[in-house]
Coordinates of C-alpha atoms in Angstrom, one line a residue:
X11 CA 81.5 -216.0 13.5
X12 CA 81.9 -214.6 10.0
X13 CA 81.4 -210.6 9.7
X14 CA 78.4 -209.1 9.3
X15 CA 78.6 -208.3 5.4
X16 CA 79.2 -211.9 4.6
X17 CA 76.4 -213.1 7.3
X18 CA 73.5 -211.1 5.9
X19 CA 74.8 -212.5 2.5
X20 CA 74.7 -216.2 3.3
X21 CA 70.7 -215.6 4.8
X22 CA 70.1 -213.8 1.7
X23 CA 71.2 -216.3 -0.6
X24 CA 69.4 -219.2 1.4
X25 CA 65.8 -216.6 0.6
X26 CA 67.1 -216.5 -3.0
X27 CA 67.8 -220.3 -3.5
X28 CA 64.4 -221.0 -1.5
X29 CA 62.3 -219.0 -3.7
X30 CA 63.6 -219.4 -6.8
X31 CA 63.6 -223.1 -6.7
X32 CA 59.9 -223.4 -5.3
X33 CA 57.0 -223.8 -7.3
X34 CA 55.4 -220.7 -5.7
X35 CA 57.9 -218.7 -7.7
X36 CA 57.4 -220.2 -11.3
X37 CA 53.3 -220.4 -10.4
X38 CA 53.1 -216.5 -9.3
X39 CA 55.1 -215.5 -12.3
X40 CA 52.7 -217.4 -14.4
X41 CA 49.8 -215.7 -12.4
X42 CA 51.1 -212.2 -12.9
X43 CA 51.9 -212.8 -16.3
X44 CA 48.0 -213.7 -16.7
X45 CA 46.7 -210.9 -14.4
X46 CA 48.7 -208.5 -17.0
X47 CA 47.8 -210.1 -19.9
X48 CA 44.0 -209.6 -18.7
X49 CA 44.4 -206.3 -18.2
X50 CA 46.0 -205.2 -21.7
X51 CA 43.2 -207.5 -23.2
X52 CA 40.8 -205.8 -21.4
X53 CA 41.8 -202.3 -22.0
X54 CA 42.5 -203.6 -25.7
X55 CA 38.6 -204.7 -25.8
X56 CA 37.4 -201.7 -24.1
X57 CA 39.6 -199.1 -26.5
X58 CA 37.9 -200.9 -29.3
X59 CA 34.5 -200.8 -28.2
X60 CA 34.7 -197.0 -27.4
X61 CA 37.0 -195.6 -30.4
X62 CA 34.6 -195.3 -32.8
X63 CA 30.8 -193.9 -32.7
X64 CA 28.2 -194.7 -35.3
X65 CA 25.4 -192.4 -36.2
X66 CA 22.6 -192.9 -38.9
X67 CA 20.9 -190.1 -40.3
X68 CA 18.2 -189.6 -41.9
X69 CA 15.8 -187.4 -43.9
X70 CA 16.8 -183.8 -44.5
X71 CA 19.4 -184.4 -41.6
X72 CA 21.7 -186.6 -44.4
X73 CA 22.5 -183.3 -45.4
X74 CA 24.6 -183.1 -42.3
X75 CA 26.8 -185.6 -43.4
X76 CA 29.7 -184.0 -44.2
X77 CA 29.9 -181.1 -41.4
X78 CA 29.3 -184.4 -38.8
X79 CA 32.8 -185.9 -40.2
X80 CA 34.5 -182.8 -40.5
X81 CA 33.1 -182.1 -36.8
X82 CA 34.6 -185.6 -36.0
X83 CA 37.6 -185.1 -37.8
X84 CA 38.4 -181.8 -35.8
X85 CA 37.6 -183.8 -32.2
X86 CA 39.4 -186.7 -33.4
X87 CA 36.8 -188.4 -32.9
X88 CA 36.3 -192.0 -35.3
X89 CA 32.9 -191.9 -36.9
X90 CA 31.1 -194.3 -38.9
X91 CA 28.2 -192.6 -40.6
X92 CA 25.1 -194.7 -42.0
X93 CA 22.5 -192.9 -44.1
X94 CA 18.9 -194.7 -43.3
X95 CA 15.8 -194.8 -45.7
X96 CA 13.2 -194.4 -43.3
X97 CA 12.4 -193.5 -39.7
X98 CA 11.5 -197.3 -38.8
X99 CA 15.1 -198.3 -39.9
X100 CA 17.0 -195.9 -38.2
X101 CA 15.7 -197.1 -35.0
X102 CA 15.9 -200.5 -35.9
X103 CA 19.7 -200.2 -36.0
X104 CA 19.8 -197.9 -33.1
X105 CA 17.9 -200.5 -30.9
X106 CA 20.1 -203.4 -32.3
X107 CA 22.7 -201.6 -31.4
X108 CA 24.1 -201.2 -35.1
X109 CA 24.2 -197.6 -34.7
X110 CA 24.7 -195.0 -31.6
X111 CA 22.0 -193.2 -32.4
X112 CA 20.3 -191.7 -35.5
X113 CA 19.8 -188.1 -36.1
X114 CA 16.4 -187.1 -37.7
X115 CA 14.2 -183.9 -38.8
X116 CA 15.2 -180.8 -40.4
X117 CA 15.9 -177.1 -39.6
X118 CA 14.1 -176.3 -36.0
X119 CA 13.2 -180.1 -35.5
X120 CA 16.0 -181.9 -35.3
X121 CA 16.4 -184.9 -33.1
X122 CA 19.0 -187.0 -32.0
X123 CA 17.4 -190.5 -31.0
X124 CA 19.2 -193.1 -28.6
X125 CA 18.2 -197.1 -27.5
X126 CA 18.6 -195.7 -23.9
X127 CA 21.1 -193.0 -23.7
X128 CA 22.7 -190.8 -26.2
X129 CA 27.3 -190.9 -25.5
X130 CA 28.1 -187.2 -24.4
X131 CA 30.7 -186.9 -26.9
X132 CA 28.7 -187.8 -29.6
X133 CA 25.4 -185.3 -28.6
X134 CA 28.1 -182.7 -28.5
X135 CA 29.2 -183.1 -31.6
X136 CA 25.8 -183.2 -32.9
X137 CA 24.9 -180.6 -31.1
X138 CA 27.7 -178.4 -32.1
X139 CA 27.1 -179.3 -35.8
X140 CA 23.6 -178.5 -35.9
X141 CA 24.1 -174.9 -33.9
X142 CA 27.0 -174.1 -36.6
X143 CA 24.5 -174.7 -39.6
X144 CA 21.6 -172.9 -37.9
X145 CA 24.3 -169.7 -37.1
X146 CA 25.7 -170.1 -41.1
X147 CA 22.3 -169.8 -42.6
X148 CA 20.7 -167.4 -40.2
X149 CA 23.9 -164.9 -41.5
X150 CA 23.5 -166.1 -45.3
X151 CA 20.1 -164.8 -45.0
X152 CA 21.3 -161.8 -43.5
X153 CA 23.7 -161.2 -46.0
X154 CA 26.9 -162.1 -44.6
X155 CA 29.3 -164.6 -45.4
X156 CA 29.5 -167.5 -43.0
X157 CA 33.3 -168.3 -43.8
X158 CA 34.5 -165.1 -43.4
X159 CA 32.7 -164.3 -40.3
X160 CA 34.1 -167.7 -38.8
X161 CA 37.3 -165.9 -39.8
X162 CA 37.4 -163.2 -38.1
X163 CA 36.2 -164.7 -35.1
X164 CA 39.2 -167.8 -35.2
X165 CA 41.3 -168.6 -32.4
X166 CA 44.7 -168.9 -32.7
X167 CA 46.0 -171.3 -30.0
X168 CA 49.9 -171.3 -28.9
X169 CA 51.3 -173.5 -25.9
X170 CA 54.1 -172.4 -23.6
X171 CA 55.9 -175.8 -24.1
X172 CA 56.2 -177.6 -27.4
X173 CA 53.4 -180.4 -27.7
X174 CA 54.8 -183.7 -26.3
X175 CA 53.7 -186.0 -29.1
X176 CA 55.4 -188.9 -27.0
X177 CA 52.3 -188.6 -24.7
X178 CA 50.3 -191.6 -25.6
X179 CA 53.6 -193.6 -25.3
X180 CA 54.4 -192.0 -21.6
X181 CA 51.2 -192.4 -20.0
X182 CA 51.7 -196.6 -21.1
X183 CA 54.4 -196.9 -19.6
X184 CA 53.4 -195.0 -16.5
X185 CA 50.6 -197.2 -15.9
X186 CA 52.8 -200.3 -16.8
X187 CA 55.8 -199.1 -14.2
X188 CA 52.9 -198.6 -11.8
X189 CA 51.5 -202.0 -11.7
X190 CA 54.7 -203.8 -11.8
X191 CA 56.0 -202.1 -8.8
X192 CA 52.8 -201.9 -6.7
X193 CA 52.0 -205.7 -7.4
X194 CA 55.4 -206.7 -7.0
X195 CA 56.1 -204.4 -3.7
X196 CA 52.4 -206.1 -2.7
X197 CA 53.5 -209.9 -3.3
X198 CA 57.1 -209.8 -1.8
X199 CA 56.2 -207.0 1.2
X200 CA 53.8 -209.9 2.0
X201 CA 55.9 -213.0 1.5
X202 CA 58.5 -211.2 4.3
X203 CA 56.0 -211.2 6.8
X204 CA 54.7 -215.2 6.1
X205 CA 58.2 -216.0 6.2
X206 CA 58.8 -214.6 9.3
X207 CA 55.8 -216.0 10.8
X208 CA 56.7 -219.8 9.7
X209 CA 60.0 -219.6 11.2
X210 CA 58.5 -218.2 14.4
X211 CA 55.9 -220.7 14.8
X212 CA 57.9 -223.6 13.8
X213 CA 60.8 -222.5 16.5
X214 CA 63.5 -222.5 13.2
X215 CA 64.3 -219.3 14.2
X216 CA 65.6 -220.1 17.0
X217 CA 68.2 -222.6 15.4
X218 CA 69.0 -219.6 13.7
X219 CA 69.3 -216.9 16.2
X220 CA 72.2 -219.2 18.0
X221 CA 75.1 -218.3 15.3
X222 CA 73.1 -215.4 13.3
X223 CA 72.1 -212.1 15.2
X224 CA 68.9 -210.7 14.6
X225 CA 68.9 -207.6 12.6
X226 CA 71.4 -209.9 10.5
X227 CA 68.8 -212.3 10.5
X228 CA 66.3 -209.5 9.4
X229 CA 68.5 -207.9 6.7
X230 CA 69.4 -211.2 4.8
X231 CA 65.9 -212.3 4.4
X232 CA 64.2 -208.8 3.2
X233 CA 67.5 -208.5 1.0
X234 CA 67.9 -212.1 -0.4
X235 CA 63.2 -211.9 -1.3
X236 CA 64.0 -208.1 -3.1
X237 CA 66.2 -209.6 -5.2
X238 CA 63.8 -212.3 -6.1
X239 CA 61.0 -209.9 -6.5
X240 CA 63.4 -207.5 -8.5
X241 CA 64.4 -210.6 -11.1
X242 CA 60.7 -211.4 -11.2
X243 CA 60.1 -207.9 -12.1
X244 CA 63.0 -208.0 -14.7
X245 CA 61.8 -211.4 -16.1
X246 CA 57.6 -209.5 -16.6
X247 CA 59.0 -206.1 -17.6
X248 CA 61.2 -207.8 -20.2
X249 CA 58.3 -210.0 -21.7
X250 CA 55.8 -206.9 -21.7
X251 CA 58.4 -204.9 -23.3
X252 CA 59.0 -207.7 -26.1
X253 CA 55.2 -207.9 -26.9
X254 CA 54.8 -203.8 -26.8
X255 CA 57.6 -204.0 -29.2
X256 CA 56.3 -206.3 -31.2
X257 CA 52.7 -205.2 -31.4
X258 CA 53.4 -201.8 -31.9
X259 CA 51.9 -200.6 -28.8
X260 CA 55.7 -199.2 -27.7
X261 CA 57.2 -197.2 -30.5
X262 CA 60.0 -195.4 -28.6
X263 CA 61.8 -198.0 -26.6
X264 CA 64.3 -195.0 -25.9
X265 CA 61.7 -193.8 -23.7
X266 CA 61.4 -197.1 -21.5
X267 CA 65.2 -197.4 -21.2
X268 CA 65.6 -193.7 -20.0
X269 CA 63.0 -194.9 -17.1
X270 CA 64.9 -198.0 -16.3
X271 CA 67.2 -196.7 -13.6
X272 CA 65.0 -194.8 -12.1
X273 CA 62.5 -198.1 -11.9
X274 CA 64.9 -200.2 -10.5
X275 CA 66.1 -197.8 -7.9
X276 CA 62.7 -196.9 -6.9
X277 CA 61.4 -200.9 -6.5
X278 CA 64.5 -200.9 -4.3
X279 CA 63.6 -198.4 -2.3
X280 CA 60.1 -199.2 -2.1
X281 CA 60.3 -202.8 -1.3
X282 CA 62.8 -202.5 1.8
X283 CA 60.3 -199.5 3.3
X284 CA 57.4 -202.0 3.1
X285 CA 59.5 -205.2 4.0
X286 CA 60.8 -203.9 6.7
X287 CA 57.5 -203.1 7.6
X288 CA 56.2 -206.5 7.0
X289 CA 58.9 -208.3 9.1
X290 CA 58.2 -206.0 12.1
X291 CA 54.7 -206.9 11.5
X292 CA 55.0 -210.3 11.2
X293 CA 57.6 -210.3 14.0
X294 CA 54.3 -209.3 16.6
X295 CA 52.2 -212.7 15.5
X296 CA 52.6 -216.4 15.9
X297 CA 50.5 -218.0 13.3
X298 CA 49.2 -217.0 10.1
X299 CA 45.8 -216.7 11.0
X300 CA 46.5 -213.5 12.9
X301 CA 49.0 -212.6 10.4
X302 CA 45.8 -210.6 7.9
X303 CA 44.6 -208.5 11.2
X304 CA 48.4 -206.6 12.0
X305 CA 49.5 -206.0 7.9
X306 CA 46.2 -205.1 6.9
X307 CA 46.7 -201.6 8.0
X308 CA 50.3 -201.9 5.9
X309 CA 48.0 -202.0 2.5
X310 CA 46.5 -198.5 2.8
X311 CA 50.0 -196.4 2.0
X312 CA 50.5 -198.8 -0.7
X313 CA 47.0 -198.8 -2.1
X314 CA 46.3 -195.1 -2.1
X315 CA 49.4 -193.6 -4.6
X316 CA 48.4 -196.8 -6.7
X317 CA 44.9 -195.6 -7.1
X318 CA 46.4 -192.0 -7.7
X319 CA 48.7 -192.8 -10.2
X320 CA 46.1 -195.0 -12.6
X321 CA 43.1 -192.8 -12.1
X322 CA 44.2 -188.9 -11.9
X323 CA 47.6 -189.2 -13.2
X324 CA 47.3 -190.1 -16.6
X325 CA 44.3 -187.3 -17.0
X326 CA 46.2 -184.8 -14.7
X327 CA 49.9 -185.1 -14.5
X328 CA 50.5 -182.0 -12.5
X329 CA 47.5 -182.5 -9.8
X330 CA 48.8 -181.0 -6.8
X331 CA 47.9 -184.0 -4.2
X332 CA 50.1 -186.4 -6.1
X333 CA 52.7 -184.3 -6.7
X334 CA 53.2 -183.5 -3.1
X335 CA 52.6 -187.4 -1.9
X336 CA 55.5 -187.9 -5.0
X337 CA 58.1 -186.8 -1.9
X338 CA 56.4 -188.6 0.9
X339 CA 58.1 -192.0 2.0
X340 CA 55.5 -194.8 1.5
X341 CA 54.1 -193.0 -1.6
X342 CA 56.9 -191.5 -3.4
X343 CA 58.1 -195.5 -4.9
X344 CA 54.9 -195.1 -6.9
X345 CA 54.1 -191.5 -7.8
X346 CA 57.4 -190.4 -8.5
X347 CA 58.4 -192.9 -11.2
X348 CA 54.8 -191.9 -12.9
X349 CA 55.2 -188.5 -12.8
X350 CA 58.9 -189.1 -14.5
X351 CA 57.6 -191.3 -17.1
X352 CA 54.4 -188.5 -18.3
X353 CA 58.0 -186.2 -17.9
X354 CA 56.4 -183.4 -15.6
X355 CA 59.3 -183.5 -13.7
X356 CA 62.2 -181.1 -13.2
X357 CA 65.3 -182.8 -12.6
X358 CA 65.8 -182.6 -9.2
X359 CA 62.5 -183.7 -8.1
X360 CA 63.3 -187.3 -7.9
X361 CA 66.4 -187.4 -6.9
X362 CA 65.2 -185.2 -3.9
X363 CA 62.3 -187.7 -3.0
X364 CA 64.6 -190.2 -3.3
X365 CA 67.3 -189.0 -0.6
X366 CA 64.1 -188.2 1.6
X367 CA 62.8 -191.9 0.9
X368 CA 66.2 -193.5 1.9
X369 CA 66.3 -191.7 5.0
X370 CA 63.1 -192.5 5.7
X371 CA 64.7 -196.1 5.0
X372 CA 67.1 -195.9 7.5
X373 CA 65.1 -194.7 10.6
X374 CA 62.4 -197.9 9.2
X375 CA 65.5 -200.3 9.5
X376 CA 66.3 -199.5 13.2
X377 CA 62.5 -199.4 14.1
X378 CA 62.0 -202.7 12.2
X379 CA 65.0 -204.4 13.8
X380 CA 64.5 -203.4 17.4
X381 CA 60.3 -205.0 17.0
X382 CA 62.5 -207.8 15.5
X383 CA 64.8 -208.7 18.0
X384 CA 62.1 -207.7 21.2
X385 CA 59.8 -210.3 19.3
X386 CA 61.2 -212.8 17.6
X387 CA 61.2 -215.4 19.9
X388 CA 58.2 -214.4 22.2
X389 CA 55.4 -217.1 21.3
X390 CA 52.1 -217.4 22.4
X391 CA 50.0 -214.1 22.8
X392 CA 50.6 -211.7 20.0
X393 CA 53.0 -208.5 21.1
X394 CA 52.4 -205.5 21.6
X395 CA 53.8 -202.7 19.4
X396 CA 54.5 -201.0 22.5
X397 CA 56.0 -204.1 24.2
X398 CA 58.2 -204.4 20.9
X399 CA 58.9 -201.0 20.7
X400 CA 61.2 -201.0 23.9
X401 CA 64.3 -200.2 24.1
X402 CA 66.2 -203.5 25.8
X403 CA 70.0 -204.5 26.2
X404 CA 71.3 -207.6 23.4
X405 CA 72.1 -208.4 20.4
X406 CA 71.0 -206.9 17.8

């Protein structure tokens, strides 16, 4: 029998030759370069629909007009300012959705009139506009100059860190980095476990388990489907880097190719935690119907720092919650590569979660392989983890 290096190589080239030359592989690279596309168009459509407010004014408000842009101005906020004849045609264009809303009346009567609601940014702007104007001529009648009471009253703002103009560009390639590895982790993790399922139930394992050793076995196929999924996320991240390129959208490539390393390293490490998971999994069942009911529970640790990383993350890049989980195995492979691309991280933070997440690695490979070997070849009734879990004389 060859050695064991050149063993787990040949199972792991069989995986790669498999998947590579099926139709599944060309059909979910398609799919996920859909899914993606869906999701910039849809955040494209959304940004559009919500970067710019429109107001109408109207009457004595009009006068208003240029304290509401300089108000906007200062919030960066895009406004598009109508000035309306009448009362009737304000709220013509507010209920046909022209405008926002339309702000009517003078001094003490002011009102700010919506179709069904009224955007909170845009009220407190108004708002804010109004109030200065009311303050500015209530001291001008007093005797007291508006400009240089506001001042006197200014505050200066100073940050402790320089202002990271790079932070639009960060927190896209966060998000991005995140949904590559979580789908990819997601689709691969899952393709282990099938795999090991249709070998079970169609006895091909067994074939195999006559020359190869299990956790051989085991260790070609979740290396030999990492690669694949790791030259499937090459082949997406290298097409959505060409179109942010070319659209614009990514300005400093710099910043993407600092990350690199750190992304591949991290899918690495991520991947073989959850394969080996999935295999051990998969290892328990003997058909693919009762495949769902033993990996479901597998999708909650991958799930959760997903839903972290797009929703608080790019809002919050030092919450507390995700920046412990950053160091837990299981969550780090996706919170830790976000938190380095927004860059609030020191440098020893990753490569600490990392050490902790390949340890974590090892103890997963002699769980997964032991569930392996005390299951592989047991048909029928599904096993139990504790009937897997024991510790028996073999091969391994």
């Amino acid at each position: 029998m060859t050695g064991p290096a050149a063993t787990i190589a040949l199972v792991a080239r069989r995986e790669i030759t498999t998947q590579v030359r099926s139709r599944t592989f060309l059909v979910g690279l398609l799919l996920m370069l859909l899914v993606f596309g869906g999701y910039g168009a849809v955040f494209a459509f959304v940004g559009s629909q919500t970067s710019e407010s429109s107001l109408v004014v109207q009457g004595q408000a009009a006068e208003l007009r240029a304290d509401l842009q300089a108000g906007a101005d200062r919030r960066g906020m895009q406004l598009r300012l109508t000035e309306a004849g009448d009362r009737a045609t304000g709220e013509s264009m507010v209920r046909s959705g022209e405008a926002d809303a339309m702000l009517t009346g003078g001094p003490g009567s002011h009102q700010l009139v919506g179709r069904d609601d009224v955007g909170a940014g845009l009220r407190a702007l108004v708002t804010e506009v109004v109030e200065q104007r009311m303050v500015n001529d209530a001291l001008t009648a007093a005797g007291a100059d508006p400009a240089q009471v506001t001042a006197l009253s200014a505050v200066g703002v100073r940050t402790l860190e320089p202002v990271d103009t790079e932070r639009g560009q960060r927190i896209g390639i966060a998000l991005a980095v995140t949904l590559l590895l979580f789908f990819s982790v997601t689709a691969y993790g899952a393709a282990v476990s099938q795999g090991v399922v249709e070998e079970k139930s169609s006895r091909v394992v067994e074939v195999l388990l006559a020359t190869v050793r299990p956790g051989h076995l085991l260790a070609g196929k979740v290396l030999g489907l990492g690669l694949v999924g790791l030259l499937q996320l090459l082949i997406l991240g290298g097409i959505g880097t060409t179109i942010a390129l070319a659209t614009g959208v990514l300005a400093v490539p710099a910043l993407l190719v600092g990350m690199l390393p750190s992304i591949l390293a991290w899918y690495l490490v991520g991947f073989f935690l959850f394969a080996t998971l999935y295999a051990a999994a998969g290892a328990l069942v003997s058909r693919q119907e009762e495949l769902q009911s033993v990996t479901a529970p597998i999708a909650v640790p991958l799930l959760l720092p997903f839903l972290l990383a797009v929703a608080i993350l790019p809002t919050d890049p030092r919450n507390t919650v995700a920046t412990v989980l950053s160091f837990v195995p299981f969550f780090s492979q996706t919170l830790m590569p976000a938190r380095t691309a927004l860059g609030v991280t020191a440098w020893w933070e990753p490569l600490v979660a990392l050490l902790i997440a390949l340890a974590a690695l090892a103890g997963m490979v002699a769980l997964a392989a032991r569930v392996y070997r005390n299951s592989i070849l047991r048909t029928g009734a599904r096993v139990t983890w504790r009937e897997a879990l024991r510790v028996t004389p073999g091969r391994s």
